mmCIF file of C-alpha atoms and ligand atoms in Angstrom:
data_model
loop_
_atom_site.group_PDB
_atom_site.id
_atom_site.type_symbol
_atom_site.label_atom_id
_atom_site.label_comp_id
_atom_site.label_asym_id
_atom_site.label_seq_id
_atom_site.Cartn_x
_atom_site.Cartn_y
_atom_site.Cartn_z
ATOM 1 C CA MET A 1 -0.309 -0.079 -0.099
ATOM 2 C CA THR A 2 1.419 3.349 -0.739
ATOM 3 C CA LEU A 3 1.344 5.696 2.054
ATOM 4 C CA VAL A 4 -0.408 9.066 1.043
ATOM 5 C CA PRO A 5 1.651 11.991 2.806
ATOM 6 C CA SER A 6 -0.410 13.439 5.835
ATOM 7 C CA ASN A 7 0.042 16.509 5.071
ATOM 8 C CA SER A 8 -2.345 15.952 1.778
ATOM 9 C CA LEU A 9 -5.238 15.022 3.760
ATOM 10 C CA VAL A 10 -4.918 17.492 6.655
ATOM 11 C CA ASN A 11 -3.261 21.102 6.749
ATOM 12 C CA ALA A 12 0.110 21.620 7.108
ATOM 13 C CA VAL A 13 -0.329 23.015 10.452
ATOM 14 C CA THR A 14 -2.121 19.714 11.546
ATOM 15 C CA ALA A 15 0.546 17.433 9.946
ATOM 16 C CA GLY A 16 3.459 19.194 11.729
ATOM 17 C CA LEU A 17 2.251 19.307 15.241
ATOM 18 C CA LYS A 18 4.528 17.268 17.763
ATOM 19 C CA PRO A 19 2.575 14.635 19.683
ATOM 20 C CA TYR A 20 1.229 16.534 22.596
ATOM 21 C CA PRO A 21 4.033 15.954 25.552
ATOM 22 C CA MET A 22 1.132 14.854 27.607
ATOM 23 C CA GLU A 23 0.296 12.147 25.375
ATOM 24 C CA GLU A 24 3.561 10.956 25.188
ATOM 25 C CA LEU A 25 3.909 10.699 29.117
ATOM 26 C CA SER A 26 0.688 8.647 28.607
ATOM 27 C CA LYS A 27 2.083 6.173 26.325
ATOM 28 C CA ILE A 28 5.258 5.801 28.631
ATOM 29 C CA LYS A 29 3.453 5.233 31.791
ATOM 30 C CA ALA A 30 1.558 2.907 29.926
ATOM 31 C CA GLY A 31 4.041 0.869 29.155
ATOM 32 C CA LEU A 32 4.832 0.606 32.449
ATOM 33 C CA VAL A 33 1.912 -0.667 33.660
ATOM 34 C CA LYS A 34 1.416 -2.783 31.791
ATOM 35 C CA ALA A 35 5.180 -4.845 32.487
ATOM 36 C CA GLY A 36 4.221 -4.763 36.500
ATOM 37 C CA LYS A 37 6.094 -1.740 37.371
ATOM 38 C CA PRO A 38 5.959 0.214 40.513
ATOM 39 C CA VAL A 39 5.258 4.307 38.587
ATOM 40 C CA PHE A 40 6.193 7.399 40.294
ATOM 41 C CA ASP A 41 4.751 9.678 38.327
ATOM 42 C CA PHE A 42 5.723 13.471 38.274
ATOM 43 C CA GLY A 43 4.687 13.613 34.524
ATOM 44 C CA THR A 44 1.736 15.403 34.207
ATOM 45 C CA GLY A 45 0.289 18.090 36.460
ATOM 46 C CA ASP A 46 -2.578 16.035 37.311
ATOM 47 C CA PRO A 47 -2.289 15.161 41.008
ATOM 48 C CA ARG A 48 -4.735 12.314 42.643
ATOM 49 C CA ILE A 49 -6.533 14.682 45.501
ATOM 50 C CA ALA A 50 -9.864 13.929 46.372
ATOM 51 C CA THR A 51 -12.217 16.683 45.611
ATOM 52 C CA TRP A 52 -13.743 18.698 47.842
ATOM 53 C CA PRO A 53 -17.311 16.500 48.976
ATOM 54 C CA PRO A 54 -19.212 20.344 48.738
ATOM 55 C CA VAL A 55 -18.118 20.396 44.953
ATOM 56 C CA ARG A 56 -19.304 16.965 44.201
ATOM 57 C CA GLU A 57 -22.793 17.277 45.745
ATOM 58 C CA ALA A 58 -23.502 20.615 43.519
ATOM 59 C CA LEU A 59 -22.722 18.485 40.765
ATOM 60 C CA ILE A 60 -25.062 15.856 41.586
ATOM 61 C CA LYS A 61 -27.582 18.159 43.070
ATOM 62 C CA ALA A 62 -27.508 19.676 39.577
ATOM 63 C CA LEU A 63 -27.714 17.217 36.843
ATOM 64 C CA PRO A 64 -31.741 17.885 35.400
ATOM 65 C CA GLU A 65 -33.968 15.243 34.946
ATOM 66 C CA ILE A 66 -34.407 17.443 31.162
ATOM 67 C CA SER A 67 -30.816 17.916 28.995
ATOM 68 C CA GLN A 68 -30.889 21.243 27.498
ATOM 69 C CA TYR A 69 -27.924 23.094 25.837
ATOM 70 C CA PRO A 70 -26.045 25.626 27.947
ATOM 71 C CA SER A 71 -25.126 29.302 27.420
ATOM 72 C CA VAL A 72 -21.461 30.508 27.193
ATOM 73 C CA LYS A 73 -22.614 33.068 29.417
ATOM 74 C CA GLY A 74 -23.146 30.377 32.496
ATOM 75 C CA VAL A 75 -25.557 30.781 34.911
ATOM 76 C CA ASP A 76 -26.254 33.416 37.181
ATOM 77 C CA ARG A 77 -24.504 31.698 39.943
ATOM 78 C CA LEU A 78 -21.598 30.651 38.547
ATOM 79 C CA ALA A 79 -21.086 34.834 37.219
ATOM 80 C CA THR A 80 -21.982 35.610 41.139
ATOM 81 C CA GLU A 81 -19.289 33.324 42.408
ATOM 82 C CA GLN A 82 -16.567 33.754 40.017
ATOM 83 C CA ALA A 83 -16.920 37.985 40.688
ATOM 84 C CA GLY A 84 -17.245 37.077 44.232
ATOM 85 C CA TYR A 85 -13.431 35.054 44.031
ATOM 86 C CA LEU A 86 -12.206 37.659 42.164
ATOM 87 C CA ASN A 87 -12.990 40.697 44.567
ATOM 88 C CA ARG A 88 -12.170 38.391 47.730
ATOM 89 C CA ARG A 89 -8.748 37.296 45.903
ATOM 90 C CA PHE A 90 -7.908 40.479 44.188
ATOM 91 C CA GLY A 91 -10.065 43.681 44.925
ATOM 92 C CA LEU A 92 -11.826 43.478 41.499
ATOM 93 C CA GLN A 93 -15.322 44.894 40.967
ATOM 94 C CA VAL A 94 -16.676 42.917 38.229
ATOM 95 C CA GLY A 95 -19.001 45.446 35.721
ATOM 96 C CA GLY A 96 -18.094 48.333 33.893
ATOM 97 C CA ASP A 97 -14.748 48.218 32.293
ATOM 98 C CA LEU A 98 -13.834 44.910 34.020
ATOM 99 C CA ALA A 99 -16.370 41.927 33.032
ATOM 100 C CA VAL A 100 -15.965 38.510 33.655
ATOM 101 C CA ILE A 101 -17.326 34.556 31.575
ATOM 102 C CA PRO A 102 -16.549 31.227 32.079
ATOM 103 C CA SER A 103 -14.364 28.834 29.777
ATOM 104 C CA GLN A 104 -14.669 25.233 29.466
ATOM 105 C CA GLY A 105 -11.057 25.170 31.527
ATOM 106 C CA SER A 106 -7.886 26.972 30.451
ATOM 107 C CA LYS A 107 -6.992 25.184 27.558
ATOM 108 C CA GLU A 108 -9.683 26.127 25.223
ATOM 109 C CA ALA A 109 -9.754 29.579 26.251
ATOM 110 C CA ILE A 110 -6.155 29.870 25.427
ATOM 111 C CA PHE A 111 -6.506 28.356 22.628
ATOM 112 C CA ASN A 112 -9.691 30.840 20.903
ATOM 113 C CA ILE A 113 -8.616 33.576 21.749
ATOM 114 C CA ALA A 114 -6.033 33.783 19.220
ATOM 115 C CA LEU A 115 -8.679 33.490 16.630
ATOM 116 C CA CYS A 116 -10.005 36.814 17.896
ATOM 117 C CA LEU A 117 -6.916 38.745 18.381
ATOM 118 C CA VAL A 118 -4.910 37.596 15.294
ATOM 119 C CA GLY A 119 -4.915 40.095 12.280
ATOM 120 C CA ARG A 120 -6.417 43.134 14.987
ATOM 121 C CA ALA A 121 -5.584 46.596 14.865
ATOM 122 C CA GLY A 122 -5.027 46.658 10.590
ATOM 123 C CA GLY A 123 -3.382 42.949 10.711
ATOM 124 C CA LYS A 124 -1.038 42.766 13.877
ATOM 125 C CA LYS A 125 -0.093 38.971 13.660
ATOM 126 C CA HIS A 126 2.879 37.995 15.996
ATOM 127 C CA ILE A 127 2.156 36.814 19.166
ATOM 128 C CA ILE A 128 4.823 36.410 21.686
ATOM 129 C CA TYR A 129 4.757 33.239 24.428
ATOM 130 C CA PRO A 130 7.513 32.140 27.024
ATOM 131 C CA ASP A 131 9.895 29.554 26.081
ATOM 132 C CA PRO A 132 9.687 27.327 28.032
ATOM 133 C CA GLY A 133 5.792 27.547 27.861
ATOM 134 C CA TYR A 134 2.631 26.126 28.015
ATOM 135 C CA PRO A 135 2.364 24.694 24.366
ATOM 136 C CA VAL A 136 -0.758 25.501 23.391
ATOM 137 C CA TYR A 137 0.429 29.131 22.919
ATOM 138 C CA ARG A 138 2.280 28.244 19.650
ATOM 139 C CA SER A 139 -0.052 26.059 18.338
ATOM 140 C CA SER A 140 -3.125 28.401 18.675
ATOM 141 C CA THR A 141 -0.891 30.800 17.067
ATOM 142 C CA LEU A 142 -0.161 28.551 14.146
ATOM 143 C CA TYR A 143 -3.918 27.445 13.752
ATOM 144 C CA ALA A 144 -5.537 31.097 13.724
ATOM 145 C CA GLY A 145 -2.903 32.173 10.888
ATOM 146 C CA GLY A 146 -0.266 33.723 13.151
ATOM 147 C CA ILE A 147 3.448 34.358 13.629
ATOM 148 C CA PRO A 148 4.374 32.405 16.696
ATOM 149 C CA TYR A 149 6.795 34.412 18.650
ATOM 150 C CA PRO A 150 8.913 32.693 21.442
ATOM 151 C CA VAL A 151 11.222 34.071 23.617
ATOM 152 C CA ARG A 152 13.893 32.013 25.569
ATOM 153 C CA VAL A 153 13.178 32.469 29.344
ATOM 154 C CA THR A 154 16.304 31.435 31.325
ATOM 155 C CA ASN A 155 17.490 31.223 35.216
ATOM 156 C CA GLU A 156 19.509 33.987 34.201
ATOM 157 C CA ASN A 157 16.872 36.728 33.650
ATOM 158 C CA ALA A 158 14.697 35.413 36.364
ATOM 159 C CA TYR A 159 12.328 34.037 33.446
ATOM 160 C CA LEU A 160 10.929 37.217 32.845
ATOM 161 C CA LEU A 161 9.576 37.818 28.937
ATOM 162 C CA GLU A 162 11.218 41.182 28.367
ATOM 163 C CA PRO A 163 9.760 42.208 25.410
ATOM 164 C CA TRP A 164 11.052 46.047 25.215
ATOM 165 C CA ASP A 165 14.506 44.439 23.909
ATOM 166 C CA LEU A 166 12.923 42.708 20.773
ATOM 167 C CA PRO A 167 13.192 43.917 17.216
ATOM 168 C CA ALA A 168 11.080 47.322 16.358
ATOM 169 C CA ASP A 169 8.850 45.362 13.575
ATOM 170 C CA VAL A 170 8.535 42.516 16.503
ATOM 171 C CA GLN A 171 6.765 44.835 18.975
ATOM 172 C CA LYS A 172 4.845 46.866 16.020
ATOM 173 C CA ASN A 173 3.816 43.911 15.208
ATOM 174 C CA ALA A 174 2.288 42.321 17.855
ATOM 175 C CA ALA A 175 -1.246 41.483 18.376
ATOM 176 C CA ALA A 176 -0.934 39.828 21.986
ATOM 177 C CA ILE A 177 1.434 38.502 24.446
ATOM 178 C CA TRP A 178 1.156 35.536 26.721
ATOM 179 C CA ILE A 179 2.885 36.074 29.781
ATOM 180 C CA ASN A 180 2.532 32.828 32.645
ATOM 181 C CA HIS A 181 3.561 33.479 36.393
ATOM 182 C CA PRO A 182 3.881 31.446 38.163
ATOM 183 C CA HIS A 183 5.158 30.030 35.683
ATOM 184 C CA ASN A 184 5.020 26.424 34.363
ATOM 185 C CA PRO A 185 7.406 24.929 34.212
ATOM 186 C CA THR A 186 9.677 27.126 36.441
ATOM 187 C CA GLY A 187 7.408 27.766 38.914
ATOM 188 C CA ALA A 188 9.122 31.474 38.535
ATOM 189 C CA THR A 189 7.157 34.341 39.960
ATOM 190 C CA ALA A 190 6.967 37.856 38.768
ATOM 191 C CA PRO A 191 7.710 41.116 40.666
ATOM 192 C CA LEU A 192 5.413 44.020 41.175
ATOM 193 C CA ASP A 193 7.644 45.915 39.193
ATOM 194 C CA TYR A 194 8.193 43.745 36.314
ATOM 195 C CA TRP A 195 4.203 44.069 35.739
ATOM 196 C CA ARG A 196 3.751 47.626 35.916
ATOM 197 C CA ARG A 197 6.726 47.375 33.010
ATOM 198 C CA MET A 198 5.185 45.053 30.934
ATOM 199 C CA ILE A 199 1.728 46.313 31.185
ATOM 200 C CA ASP A 200 3.513 50.113 30.509
ATOM 201 C CA TRP A 201 4.922 48.672 27.388
ATOM 202 C CA CYS A 202 1.410 46.648 25.971
ATOM 203 C CA HIS A 203 -0.422 50.493 26.357
ATOM 204 C CA LYS A 204 2.795 51.544 24.196
ATOM 205 C CA THR A 205 2.644 49.322 21.672
ATOM 206 C CA ASP A 206 -1.158 48.571 21.640
ATOM 207 C CA THR A 207 -0.631 44.735 22.675
ATOM 208 C CA ILE A 208 -2.943 42.573 24.123
ATOM 209 C CA LEU A 209 -1.635 40.832 27.450
ATOM 210 C CA LEU A 210 -2.691 37.965 28.161
ATOM 211 C CA SER A 211 -2.172 36.214 31.846
ATOM 212 C CA ASP A 212 -2.074 33.042 31.977
ATOM 213 C CA ASP A 213 -2.935 32.724 35.733
ATOM 214 C CA CYS A 214 -3.665 28.456 36.352
ATOM 215 C CA TYR A 215 -1.041 29.004 39.316
ATOM 216 C CA VAL A 216 -2.114 32.111 40.768
ATOM 217 C CA ASP A 217 -3.406 30.696 43.822
ATOM 218 C CA ILE A 218 -0.904 27.668 44.532
ATOM 219 C CA TYR A 219 1.897 29.666 46.489
ATOM 220 C CA ASP A 220 3.790 28.909 49.667
ATOM 221 C CA SER A 221 1.256 27.640 52.572
ATOM 222 C CA ALA A 222 3.434 29.344 54.636
ATOM 223 C CA ILE A 223 1.954 32.617 53.466
ATOM 224 C CA ASP A 224 -1.792 31.583 54.858
ATOM 225 C CA ALA A 225 -0.179 32.713 58.227
ATOM 226 C CA VAL A 226 0.498 35.940 56.913
ATOM 227 C CA VAL A 227 -2.697 36.908 54.637
ATOM 228 C CA PRO A 228 -5.239 34.137 56.093
ATOM 229 C CA ALA A 229 -8.034 33.572 53.048
ATOM 230 C CA GLY A 230 -10.798 36.269 52.529
ATOM 231 C CA THR A 231 -8.510 39.161 53.865
ATOM 232 C CA LEU A 232 -6.687 41.952 50.925
ATOM 233 C CA PRO A 233 -3.712 42.944 51.984
ATOM 234 C CA ALA A 234 -3.248 46.399 49.476
ATOM 235 C CA VAL A 235 -1.092 45.257 46.338
ATOM 236 C CA GLU A 236 2.498 46.809 47.272
ATOM 237 C CA ARG A 237 2.419 44.921 50.464
ATOM 238 C CA ASP A 238 0.864 41.619 49.116
ATOM 239 C CA PRO A 239 3.116 38.540 49.062
ATOM 240 C CA ARG A 240 0.833 36.347 46.833
ATOM 241 C CA PRO A 241 1.117 35.955 43.083
ATOM 242 C CA VAL A 242 -0.926 39.017 41.599
ATOM 243 C CA THR A 243 -2.665 39.469 38.175
ATOM 244 C CA PRO A 244 -2.206 42.298 36.262
ATOM 245 C CA LEU A 245 -6.426 43.188 36.334
ATOM 246 C CA GLN A 246 -5.019 44.852 39.784
ATOM 247 C CA LEU A 247 -2.953 47.475 38.124
ATOM 248 C CA SER A 248 -5.254 47.885 34.727
ATOM 249 C CA THR A 249 -7.800 46.457 32.541
ATOM 250 C CA ASP A 250 -6.681 48.202 29.666
ATOM 251 C CA ARG A 251 -6.260 45.624 27.124
ATOM 252 C CA ILE A 252 -5.495 42.841 29.854
ATOM 253 C CA LEU A 253 -7.206 39.436 29.636
ATOM 254 C CA SER A 254 -6.419 37.008 32.506
ATOM 255 C CA PHE A 255 -7.028 32.847 32.211
ATOM 256 C CA MET A 256 -8.169 31.547 35.726
ATOM 257 C CA SER A 257 -9.010 27.672 35.968
ATOM 258 C CA LEU A 258 -10.733 25.691 38.935
ATOM 259 C CA SER A 259 -8.030 22.807 37.470
ATOM 260 C CA LYS A 260 -5.088 23.652 40.154
ATOM 261 C CA ARG A 261 -6.915 25.403 41.903
ATOM 262 C CA SER A 262 -9.196 22.948 43.332
ATOM 263 C CA GLY A 263 -8.072 20.018 41.371
ATOM 264 C CA LEU A 264 -11.493 20.297 39.533
ATOM 265 C CA THR A 265 -8.806 18.860 36.147
ATOM 266 C CA GLY A 266 -11.705 16.461 34.825
ATOM 267 C CA TYR A 267 -14.741 18.898 35.447
ATOM 268 C CA ARG A 268 -12.836 21.209 32.516
ATOM 269 C CA ALA A 269 -13.299 24.759 34.725
ATOM 270 C CA GLY A 270 -12.025 28.408 34.168
ATOM 271 C CA LEU A 271 -12.647 32.284 33.628
ATOM 272 C CA VAL A 272 -11.402 34.850 31.401
ATOM 273 C CA ALA A 273 -11.485 38.098 32.983
ATOM 274 C CA GLY A 274 -10.320 41.555 31.840
ATOM 275 C CA ASP A 275 -11.395 43.936 29.455
ATOM 276 C CA THR A 276 -14.763 44.205 28.361
ATOM 277 C CA ARG A 277 -14.169 46.028 25.315
ATOM 278 C CA ILE A 278 -12.371 42.563 24.573
ATOM 279 C CA VAL A 279 -13.925 39.935 26.909
ATOM 280 C CA ALA A 280 -18.037 40.963 25.058
ATOM 281 C CA PRO A 281 -16.929 40.326 21.734
ATOM 282 C CA PHE A 282 -14.948 36.909 22.488
ATOM 283 C CA LEU A 283 -18.224 36.166 24.259
ATOM 284 C CA ASN A 284 -20.167 36.244 20.953
ATOM 285 C CA ALA A 285 -17.237 34.747 19.270
ATOM 286 C CA ARG A 286 -17.553 31.774 21.519
ATOM 287 C CA ALA A 287 -20.728 31.149 20.826
ATOM 288 C CA ASN A 288 -19.850 28.980 17.524
ATOM 289 C CA PHE A 289 -17.309 27.308 19.826
ATOM 290 C CA GLY A 290 -19.401 25.029 21.014
ATOM 291 C CA VAL A 291 -17.472 25.996 24.542
ATOM 292 C CA GLY A 292 -20.698 25.863 26.620
ATOM 293 C CA SER A 293 -20.193 23.600 29.632
ATOM 294 C CA PRO A 294 -22.512 21.353 30.996
ATOM 295 C CA ASP A 295 -24.855 23.154 33.684
ATOM 296 C CA PHE A 296 -24.332 20.469 36.173
ATOM 297 C CA ILE A 297 -20.201 21.647 35.907
ATOM 298 C CA GLN A 298 -21.492 25.354 35.825
ATOM 299 C CA HIS A 299 -22.880 24.828 39.495
ATOM 300 C CA ALA A 300 -20.542 22.839 40.689
ATOM 301 C CA ALA A 301 -17.816 25.130 39.374
ATOM 302 C CA ALA A 302 -19.606 27.852 41.150
ATOM 303 C CA ALA A 303 -19.181 25.717 44.751
ATOM 304 C CA ALA A 304 -15.240 25.731 43.943
ATOM 305 C CA TRP A 305 -14.958 29.518 43.463
ATOM 306 C CA GLY A 306 -17.319 30.593 46.213
ATOM 307 C CA ASP A 307 -14.842 28.461 48.853
ATOM 308 C CA ASP A 308 -11.661 29.304 49.563
ATOM 309 C CA ALA A 309 -11.023 27.124 52.526
ATOM 310 C CA HIS A 310 -10.366 23.859 50.912
ATOM 311 C CA VAL A 311 -7.969 25.974 48.445
ATOM 312 C CA VAL A 312 -5.726 26.630 51.596
ATOM 313 C CA GLU A 313 -5.938 22.853 52.320
ATOM 314 C CA ARG A 314 -4.251 22.186 48.525
ATOM 315 C CA ARG A 315 -1.567 24.983 49.083
ATOM 316 C CA ARG A 316 -0.558 22.921 52.146
ATOM 317 C CA ILE A 317 -0.196 19.551 50.406
ATOM 318 C CA PHE A 318 1.897 20.923 47.647
ATOM 319 C CA SER A 319 4.044 23.322 49.952
ATOM 320 C CA LYS A 320 4.928 20.006 52.089
ATOM 321 C CA ARG A 321 5.481 18.188 49.117
ATOM 322 C CA LEU A 322 8.195 20.870 48.039
ATOM 323 C CA ALA A 323 10.046 20.796 50.871
ATOM 324 C CA THR A 324 9.638 17.274 50.814
ATOM 325 C CA PHE A 325 11.092 17.037 47.276
ATOM 326 C CA GLY A 326 12.963 20.254 46.389
ATOM 327 C CA PRO A 327 16.182 19.560 49.415
ATOM 328 C CA LEU A 328 16.597 16.352 47.330
ATOM 329 C CA LEU A 329 17.494 18.382 43.817
ATOM 330 C CA GLN A 330 19.229 20.924 45.379
ATOM 331 C CA ASP A 331 21.553 18.398 46.894
ATOM 332 C CA LEU A 332 21.864 16.405 43.797
ATOM 333 C CA GLY A 333 23.375 19.959 42.502
ATOM 334 C CA MET A 334 19.653 19.630 39.618
ATOM 335 C CA ILE A 335 17.838 23.077 41.255
ATOM 336 C CA ASN A 336 19.954 26.318 42.548
ATOM 337 C CA LYS A 337 17.220 27.632 44.373
ATOM 338 C CA ILE A 338 13.896 25.805 46.053
ATOM 339 C CA PRO A 339 10.997 28.369 44.124
ATOM 340 C CA SER A 340 8.239 29.654 46.281
ATOM 341 C CA SER A 341 5.627 28.096 44.098
ATOM 342 C CA ALA A 342 4.956 24.910 45.046
ATOM 343 C CA PHE A 343 3.710 23.030 41.647
ATOM 344 C CA TYR A 344 6.702 22.260 39.072
ATOM 345 C CA LEU A 345 10.553 21.894 39.610
ATOM 346 C CA TRP A 346 12.746 22.967 36.969
ATOM 347 C CA ALA A 347 15.385 20.481 37.199
ATOM 348 C CA LYS A 348 19.192 21.032 34.926
ATOM 349 C CA ILE A 349 19.840 17.071 34.434
ATOM 350 C CA PRO A 350 23.051 15.936 35.791
ATOM 351 C CA GLU A 351 26.148 16.016 33.694
ATOM 352 C CA LYS A 352 26.810 12.387 33.325
ATOM 353 C CA PHE A 353 24.057 12.100 31.758
ATOM 354 C CA GLY A 354 24.946 14.471 28.895
ATOM 355 C CA ASP A 355 22.599 17.126 27.406
ATOM 356 C CA ASP A 356 19.779 14.521 25.751
ATOM 357 C CA ASP A 357 16.559 15.454 28.270
ATOM 358 C CA VAL A 358 14.550 12.896 26.260
ATOM 359 C CA ALA A 359 17.050 9.881 26.404
ATOM 360 C CA PHE A 360 18.016 10.666 30.311
ATOM 361 C CA VAL A 361 13.387 10.517 31.041
ATOM 362 C CA LEU A 362 12.758 7.521 29.243
ATOM 363 C CA ASP A 363 16.219 5.695 30.725
ATOM 364 C CA MET A 364 15.248 7.002 33.947
ATOM 365 C CA ALA A 365 11.008 5.472 33.652
ATOM 366 C CA ARG A 366 13.341 2.418 33.964
ATOM 367 C CA ILE A 367 13.467 2.674 37.330
ATOM 368 C CA GLY A 368 9.604 3.772 37.275
ATOM 369 C CA VAL A 369 10.055 7.432 37.607
ATOM 370 C CA ILE A 370 8.226 9.948 35.069
ATOM 371 C CA ALA A 371 9.136 13.376 34.829
ATOM 372 C CA SER A 372 9.024 15.278 31.894
ATOM 373 C CA PRO A 373 11.730 16.537 29.127
ATOM 374 C CA SER A 374 12.503 19.557 28.178
ATOM 375 C CA GLN A 375 12.208 19.335 24.718
ATOM 376 C CA TRP A 376 8.862 18.352 25.052
ATOM 377 C CA LEU A 377 7.637 21.409 26.996
ATOM 378 C CA SER A 378 9.807 23.949 24.710
ATOM 379 C CA GLU A 379 11.065 25.325 21.173
ATOM 380 C CA GLY A 380 14.581 23.450 21.201
ATOM 381 C CA ILE A 381 15.631 23.747 25.233
ATOM 382 C CA ARG A 382 17.544 20.714 26.020
ATOM 383 C CA GLY A 383 19.427 19.267 29.302
ATOM 384 C CA HIS A 384 16.314 19.958 31.552
ATOM 385 C CA VAL A 385 14.012 17.742 32.946
ATOM 386 C CA ARG A 386 10.078 18.934 35.147
ATOM 387 C CA PHE A 387 8.982 17.534 37.777
ATOM 388 C CA ALA A 388 5.651 18.263 38.928
ATOM 389 C CA LEU A 389 4.420 17.271 42.445
ATOM 390 C CA VAL A 390 1.930 15.328 42.210
ATOM 391 C CA PRO A 391 2.885 11.997 43.470
ATOM 392 C CA GLU A 392 1.536 11.370 47.597
ATOM 393 C CA GLU A 393 4.046 11.932 49.888
ATOM 394 C CA ALA A 394 4.821 8.464 50.629
ATOM 395 C CA SER A 395 5.067 7.070 46.968
ATOM 396 C CA MET A 396 7.593 10.159 46.610
ATOM 397 C CA GLN A 397 9.659 8.992 49.566
ATOM 398 C CA GLN A 398 9.954 5.882 47.529
ATOM 399 C CA ALA A 399 10.235 7.699 44.207
ATOM 400 C CA MET A 400 13.198 9.990 46.427
ATOM 401 C CA SER A 401 14.933 6.770 47.709
ATOM 402 C CA LEU A 402 15.008 5.587 43.193
ATOM 403 C CA LEU A 403 16.390 8.085 42.219
ATOM 404 C CA ARG A 404 19.097 9.184 44.997
ATOM 405 C CA GLU A 405 20.553 5.728 44.038
ATOM 406 C CA TYR A 406 19.692 6.473 39.723
ATOM 407 C CA LEU A 407 21.294 9.513 39.916
ATOM 408 C CA LYS A 408 24.419 9.537 41.761
HETATM 409 C C1 PLP B 1 0.328 26.828 32.449
HETATM 410 C C2 PLP B 1 -0.815 27.062 32.429
HETATM 411 N N1 PLP B 1 -2.328 27.029 31.933
HETATM 412 C C3 PLP B 1 -3.052 26.692 31.246
HETATM 413 C C4 PLP B 1 -3.060 25.424 31.375
HETATM 414 C C5 PLP B 1 -4.897 24.613 30.878
HETATM 415 O O1 PLP B 1 -5.009 24.353 31.972
HETATM 416 P P1 PLP B 1 -6.592 23.921 32.329
HETATM 417 O O2 PLP B 1 -7.221 23.916 30.697
HETATM 418 O O3 PLP B 1 -6.926 22.639 33.009
HETATM 419 O O4 PLP B 1 -7.913 24.874 33.048
HETATM 420 C C6 PLP B 1 -2.301 24.652 31.835
HETATM 421 C C7 PLP B 1 -2.300 22.945 32.576
HETATM 422 O O5 PLP B 1 -1.419 22.285 32.598
HETATM 423 C C8 PLP B 1 -0.723 25.117 32.679
HETATM 424 O O6 PLP B 1 0.272 24.792 32.677
#
């Protein structure tokens, strides 16, 4: 049989996609499970922690006898709880210049916003984003017919993307810029001065600031003693990660999610908040995308946005894991500093393994430990690996003794 080149049946963007990193990791995991080996999965950022019971109860209670189409705008209760969360956590007042809409998890909204921004303002096509970073910034730009513009962020620049240093034509043609702090995969956070400078730059160059705030609630749990849930210090004194919406709404959108905040990865629930002049037409476009969440998910999501105590508990779990696992990587010389945001560790692979992170990860999988290689989370960055703090305390301890043995 003659194989037809796949790019004659699908378009060039689709034919050119690399396998999605998490799909590759699932395959490695399935191979280990099939071989009857224990698996310590630090690969995908999807911890197995029981869902807060009121969320499940809200879902069951809202399950209707008769099924009807949901709306993209969402049920009133969800809008109320999302507005309440934005107010409690960031001091934001929804209404006027600031609008909020639900998303079916951040991923689809991150993907779909590119369709609404590429080509704006007389044909701006570049979308700037950090590398390493979340892979959908690039794929969404390509699907929207835009020009992806990855900018390498490194330990030396504290993983902060500095668009003011980019070539003048890129600055001029930037439709939007993605910023993600706390940052996947490095856990880096951004200081307030950086946000101020970024917002000024966006206003000066007429670039839409897209802030991926997926991890904004996953910070050091010690902060909960200083800033108890429900209290709100002035932004200058707030030790928690911020959203740029606290400084301005002009040309800014924030993408938030219940996936990490509440562990609702399987529910697919998030929000987009920001400049009403963008959110309103985006909502209108979304009616075409097929992204209205089922009403019972919306009610469950409302319960999660409405409560902070279960998030305090999740932070405690992740911070404890970080305190357990971080020092091991530091001892082994794989990280300089333990990040304050407690979800990922971005580590350099030991020199004796060379710089082929994919080979390193495949080899390390032989002892049952799975992590993500840097080449799968970036555009060609070699020699690093990302550990997501997913395994539970006991299995993390087991993985640590295996790793110590393997890496020394
Ligand atoms: C940086 C970043 N943004 C967005 C997402 C998407 O999250 P979700 O679609 O589950 O809300 C993820 C998921 O891991 C992420 O790491």
